[in-house]
XYZ file of C-alpha atoms in Angstrom:
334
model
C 4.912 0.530 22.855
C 2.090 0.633 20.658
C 3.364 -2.475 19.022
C 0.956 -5.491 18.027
C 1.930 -9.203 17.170
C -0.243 -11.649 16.061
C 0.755 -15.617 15.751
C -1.772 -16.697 12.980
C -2.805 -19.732 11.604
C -0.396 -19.862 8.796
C 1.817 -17.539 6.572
C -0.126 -17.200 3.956
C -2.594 -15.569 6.645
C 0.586 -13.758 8.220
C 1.390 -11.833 4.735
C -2.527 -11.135 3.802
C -3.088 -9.960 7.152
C -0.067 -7.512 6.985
C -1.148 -6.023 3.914
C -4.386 -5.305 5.205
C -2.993 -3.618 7.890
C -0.557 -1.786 5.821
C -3.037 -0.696 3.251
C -4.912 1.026 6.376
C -1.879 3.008 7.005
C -0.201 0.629 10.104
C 3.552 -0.139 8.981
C 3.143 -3.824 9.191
C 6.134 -7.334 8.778
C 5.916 -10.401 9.213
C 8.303 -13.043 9.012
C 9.277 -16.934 8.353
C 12.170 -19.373 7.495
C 11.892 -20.145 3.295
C 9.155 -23.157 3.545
C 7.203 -20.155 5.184
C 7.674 -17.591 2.568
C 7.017 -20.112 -0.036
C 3.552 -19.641 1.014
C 3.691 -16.134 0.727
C 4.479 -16.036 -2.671
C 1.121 -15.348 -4.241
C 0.669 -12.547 -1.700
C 4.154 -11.176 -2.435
C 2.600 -10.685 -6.111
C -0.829 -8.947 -4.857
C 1.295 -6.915 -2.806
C 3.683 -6.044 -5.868
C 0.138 -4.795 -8.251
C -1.594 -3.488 -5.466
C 1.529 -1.215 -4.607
C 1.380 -1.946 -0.958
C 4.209 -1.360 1.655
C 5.013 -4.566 3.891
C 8.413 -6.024 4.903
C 9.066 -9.627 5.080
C 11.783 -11.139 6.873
C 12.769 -14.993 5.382
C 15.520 -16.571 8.761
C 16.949 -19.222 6.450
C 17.841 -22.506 7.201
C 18.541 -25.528 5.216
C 16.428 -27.188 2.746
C 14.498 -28.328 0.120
C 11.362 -28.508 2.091
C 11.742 -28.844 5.984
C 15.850 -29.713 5.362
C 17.632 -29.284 8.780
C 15.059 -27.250 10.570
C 17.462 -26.320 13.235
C 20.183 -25.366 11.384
C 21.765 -22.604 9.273
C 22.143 -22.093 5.364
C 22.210 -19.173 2.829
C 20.515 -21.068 0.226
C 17.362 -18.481 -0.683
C 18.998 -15.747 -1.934
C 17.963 -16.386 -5.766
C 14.352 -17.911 -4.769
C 13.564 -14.224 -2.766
C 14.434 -12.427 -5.649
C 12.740 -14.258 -7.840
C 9.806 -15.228 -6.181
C 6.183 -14.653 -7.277
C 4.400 -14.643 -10.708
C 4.507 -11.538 -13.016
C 7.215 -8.470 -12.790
C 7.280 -6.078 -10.244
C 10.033 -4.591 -8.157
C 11.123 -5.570 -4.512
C 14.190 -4.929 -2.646
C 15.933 -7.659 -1.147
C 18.249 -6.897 2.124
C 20.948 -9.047 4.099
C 21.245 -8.825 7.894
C 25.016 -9.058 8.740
C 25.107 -8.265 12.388
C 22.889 -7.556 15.706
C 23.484 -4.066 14.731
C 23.048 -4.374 11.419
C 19.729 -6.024 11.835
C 18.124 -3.085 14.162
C 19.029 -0.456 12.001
C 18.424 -1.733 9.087
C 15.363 -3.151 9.638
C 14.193 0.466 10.340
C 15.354 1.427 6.765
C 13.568 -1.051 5.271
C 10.473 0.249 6.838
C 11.264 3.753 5.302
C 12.159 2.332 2.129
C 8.944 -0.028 1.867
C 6.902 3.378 2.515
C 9.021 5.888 0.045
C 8.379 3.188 -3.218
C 5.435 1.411 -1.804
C 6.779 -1.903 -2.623
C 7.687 -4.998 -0.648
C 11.300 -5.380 0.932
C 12.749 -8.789 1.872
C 15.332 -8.900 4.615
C 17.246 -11.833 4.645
C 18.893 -12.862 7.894
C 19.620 -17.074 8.806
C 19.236 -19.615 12.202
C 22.971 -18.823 12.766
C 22.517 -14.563 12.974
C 19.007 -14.965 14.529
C 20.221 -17.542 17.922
C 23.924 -16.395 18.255
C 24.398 -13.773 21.044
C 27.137 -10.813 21.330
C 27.478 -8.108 23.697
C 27.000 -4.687 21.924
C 26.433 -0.892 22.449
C 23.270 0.451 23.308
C 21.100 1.331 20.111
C 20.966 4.659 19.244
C 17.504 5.144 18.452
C 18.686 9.350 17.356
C 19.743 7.324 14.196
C 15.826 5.865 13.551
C 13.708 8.011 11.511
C 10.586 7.423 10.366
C 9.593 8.492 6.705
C 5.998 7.693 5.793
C 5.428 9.069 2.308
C 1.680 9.355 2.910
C -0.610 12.067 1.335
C -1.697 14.372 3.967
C -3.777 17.078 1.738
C -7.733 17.391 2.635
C -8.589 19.244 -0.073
C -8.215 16.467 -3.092
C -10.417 16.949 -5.608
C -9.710 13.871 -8.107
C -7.350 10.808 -6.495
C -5.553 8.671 -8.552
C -4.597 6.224 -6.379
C -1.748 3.985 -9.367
C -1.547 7.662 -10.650
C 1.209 6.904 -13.756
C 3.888 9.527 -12.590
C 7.624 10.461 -13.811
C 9.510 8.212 -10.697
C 6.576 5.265 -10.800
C 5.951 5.986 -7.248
C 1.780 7.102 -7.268
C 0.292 9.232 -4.295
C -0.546 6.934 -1.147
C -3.779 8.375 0.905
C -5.063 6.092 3.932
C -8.381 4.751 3.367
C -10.907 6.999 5.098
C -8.787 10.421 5.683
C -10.474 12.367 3.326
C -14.257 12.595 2.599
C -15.349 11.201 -1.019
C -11.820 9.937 -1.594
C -12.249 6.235 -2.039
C -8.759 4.111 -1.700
C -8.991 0.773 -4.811
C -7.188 -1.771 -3.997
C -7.142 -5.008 -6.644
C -5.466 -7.883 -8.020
C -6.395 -7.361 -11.558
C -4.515 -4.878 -13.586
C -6.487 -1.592 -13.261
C -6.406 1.930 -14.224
C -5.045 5.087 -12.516
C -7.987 5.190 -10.174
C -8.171 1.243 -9.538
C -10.043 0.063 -11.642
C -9.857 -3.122 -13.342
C -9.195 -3.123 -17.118
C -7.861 -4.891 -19.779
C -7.260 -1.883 -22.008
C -3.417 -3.290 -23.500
C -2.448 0.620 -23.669
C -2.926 1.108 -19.800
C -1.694 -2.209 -19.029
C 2.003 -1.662 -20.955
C 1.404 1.719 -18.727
C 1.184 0.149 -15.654
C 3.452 -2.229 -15.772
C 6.710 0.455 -16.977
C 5.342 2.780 -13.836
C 6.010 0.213 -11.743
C 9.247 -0.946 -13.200
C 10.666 2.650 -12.965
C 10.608 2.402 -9.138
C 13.666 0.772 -9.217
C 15.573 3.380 -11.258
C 15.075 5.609 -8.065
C 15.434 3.078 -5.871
C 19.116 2.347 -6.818
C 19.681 5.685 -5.408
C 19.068 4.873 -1.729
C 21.326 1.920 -2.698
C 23.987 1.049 -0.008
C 27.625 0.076 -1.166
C 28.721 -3.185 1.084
C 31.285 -2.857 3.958
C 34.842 -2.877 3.179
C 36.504 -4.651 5.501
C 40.875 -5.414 5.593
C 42.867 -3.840 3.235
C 41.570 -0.895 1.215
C 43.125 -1.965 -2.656
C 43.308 -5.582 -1.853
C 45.488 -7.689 -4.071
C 42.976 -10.509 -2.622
C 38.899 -9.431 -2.478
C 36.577 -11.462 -0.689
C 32.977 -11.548 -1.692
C 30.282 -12.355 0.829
C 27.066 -11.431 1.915
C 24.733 -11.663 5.793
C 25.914 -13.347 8.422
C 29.153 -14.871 7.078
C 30.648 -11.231 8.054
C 32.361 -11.982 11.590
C 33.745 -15.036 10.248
C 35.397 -13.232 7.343
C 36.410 -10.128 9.587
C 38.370 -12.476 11.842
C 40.011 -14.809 9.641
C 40.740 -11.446 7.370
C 42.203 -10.090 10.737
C 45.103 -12.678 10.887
C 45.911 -12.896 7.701
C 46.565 -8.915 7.242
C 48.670 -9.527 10.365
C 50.705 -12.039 8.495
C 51.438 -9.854 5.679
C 48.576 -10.584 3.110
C 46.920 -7.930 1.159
C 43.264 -9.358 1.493
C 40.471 -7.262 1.845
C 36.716 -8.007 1.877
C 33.327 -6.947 0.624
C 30.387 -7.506 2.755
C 27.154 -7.060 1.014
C 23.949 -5.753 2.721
C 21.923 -4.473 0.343
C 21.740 -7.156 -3.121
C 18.910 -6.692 -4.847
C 18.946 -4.177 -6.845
C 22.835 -4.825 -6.766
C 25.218 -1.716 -5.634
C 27.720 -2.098 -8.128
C 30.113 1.108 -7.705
C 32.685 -0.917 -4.743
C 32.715 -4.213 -6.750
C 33.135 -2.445 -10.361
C 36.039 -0.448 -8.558
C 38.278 -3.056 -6.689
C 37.191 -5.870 -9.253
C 39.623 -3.835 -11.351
C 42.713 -3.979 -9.772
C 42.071 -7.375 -7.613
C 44.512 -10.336 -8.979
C 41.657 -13.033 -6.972
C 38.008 -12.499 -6.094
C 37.240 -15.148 -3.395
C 33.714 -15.784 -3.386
C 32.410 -17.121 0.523
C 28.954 -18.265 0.901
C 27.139 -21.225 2.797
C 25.414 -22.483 0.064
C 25.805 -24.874 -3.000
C 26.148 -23.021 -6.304
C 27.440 -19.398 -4.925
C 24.350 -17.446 -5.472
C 26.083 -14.022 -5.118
C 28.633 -14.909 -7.447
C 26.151 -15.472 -9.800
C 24.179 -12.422 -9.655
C 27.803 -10.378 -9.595
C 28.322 -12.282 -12.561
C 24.956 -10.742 -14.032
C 25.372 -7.150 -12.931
C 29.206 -7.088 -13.550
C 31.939 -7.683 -15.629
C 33.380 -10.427 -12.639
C 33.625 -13.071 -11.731
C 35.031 -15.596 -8.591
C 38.697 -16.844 -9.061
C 38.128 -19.685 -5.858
C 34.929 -20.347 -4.130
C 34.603 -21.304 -0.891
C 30.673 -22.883 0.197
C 29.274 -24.757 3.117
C 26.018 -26.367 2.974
C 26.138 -28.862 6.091
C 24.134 -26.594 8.242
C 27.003 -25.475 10.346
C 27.815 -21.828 10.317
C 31.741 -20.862 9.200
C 34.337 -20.320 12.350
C 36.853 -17.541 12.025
C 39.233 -20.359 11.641
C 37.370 -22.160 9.043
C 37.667 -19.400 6.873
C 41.179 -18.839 7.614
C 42.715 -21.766 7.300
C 40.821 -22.376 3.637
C 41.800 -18.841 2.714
C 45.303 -19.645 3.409
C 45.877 -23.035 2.298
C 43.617 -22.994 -0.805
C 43.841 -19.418 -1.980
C 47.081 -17.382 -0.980
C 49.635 -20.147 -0.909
């Protein structure tokens, strides 16, 4: 398949080790629950100066520390977009189905590569042990877009070259004679080196920062589920989706106008759905399984709206169809 995995010794090995292999020019991930990625964190920020491509996939499950090991939460939503020391831009990603996950962790390998920065896919215990029968996956759909320099004629590379979009020229260590790749944790110039020049370092840190301005662009808008112009709109995010679908199912059959927005893509928040049906929604229903409804809060943020009725779960039990429904009913539409 020409496909290798490697179980190391622990994760901050498993994120160094991926950025070595991505700054070679192999599309590398790696992966842990949130104690994991905790310890990834100081990599996360080498990765973010040294402008390397990597995705990192957190499977949440309850904490602080170990928490309920085998069970399922939605509690590190504001941690992975917060995490590591400095500023620099990431994407962050929700997993909301089998389906879901397959092609979308494809996209965030093309993503990762286009703005050479790290992506974070979130998934959870729940999404990552259920099963479900599904259609074969159409691999026609998979694309692979490596951004990589290909000329052999380069007479001066800039490797952090301070461009327009923020997003330098990428050339794999060793493809072209007397081009020498830098790579470094200190603030450096357009070729890699380290400075402290204040100048180059504002410089730096803007042409990084602009990434996202383009990035928002290959933004996608969350799945709208039920009604179209719901009276009703549910918020959610990753694998609270089937729930929501089926206890959105009955109620539509029962007359309500509820509809619901499932988000995939959070960080950097698509905004045009929410700003739209925020408008004319008499409720916005926020559903998460976590403690202080972490999506509401960054809607809140990015938006002028905000939750009428939350409903959270934090016990380590994923929501039922009927969970969902019979709180939706009895607590929100009666």
């Amino acid at each position: 398949m020409g496909i290798m995995v490697e179980q190391v010794e622990d994760e901050v090995a498993a994120l160094n080790m991926a950025l070595g292999a991505s700054y070679a020019g192999v599309r590398a991930m790696t992966g842990s629950s949130g104690g994991g990625f905790a310890l990834m964190v100081e990599a996360l920020s080498f990765a973010g100066i040294v402008e390397i491509p990597v995705v990192i996939v957190n499977a949440q499950r309850p904490g602080p520390a170990t928490g309920l090991s085998t069970r399922t939460e939605q509690g590190d939503l504001r941690f992975v977009i917060h995490a590591g020391h400095g500023e620099f831009p990431r994407m962050v990603m929700a997993l909301r189905s089998p389906e879901d996950a397959f092609y979308q962790t494809a996209r965030a390998f093309n993503l990762a590569d286009r703005y050479q920065i790290p992506v974070i896919i979130l998934t959870d215990l729940y999404l990552d042990d259920y099963t479900k029968t599904i259609e074969p996956f159409d691999f026609g759909r998979i694309k692979i877009e490596r951004h990589i320099l290909e000329e052999k004629d380069i007479k001066e590379y800039k490797r952090y070259e301070i461009t327009e979009s923020g997003i330098s020229p990428r050339l794999i260590p060793g493809k072209v004679a007397g081009q020498v790749v830098l790579a470094d944790s200190h603030e450096h110039d357009e070729y890699g080196h380290i400075t402290e020049d204040t100048h180059i370092r504002t410089e730096m840190a803007l042409k990084r920062m602009r990434k996202l301005d383009l990035l928002k662009d290959d933004l996608q808008e969350p799945w709208l589920i039920g009604v179209e112009e719901p009276e009703n709109l549910v918020v959610c995010w990753g694998s609270t989706y089937g729930a929501v679908k089926e206890a959105l199912d009955r109620l539509i059959e029962e007359g309500h106008s509820i509809g619901a927005l499932v988000f995939g893509d959070i960080y950097p928040l698509p905004k045009k759905k929410i700003m739209e049906l925020g408008r004319t929604a008499k409720r916005i229903i926020d559903i998460e399984q976590n403690m202080t409804g972490q999506l509401d809060s960054i809607i809140r943020e990015e938006t002028p709206y905000k939750s009428d009725f939350k409903i959270l779960k934090f016990d380590g039990r994923p929501f039922s169809g009927e969970e969902v429904y019979i709180k939706l009913k009895n607590e929100v539409l009666k």
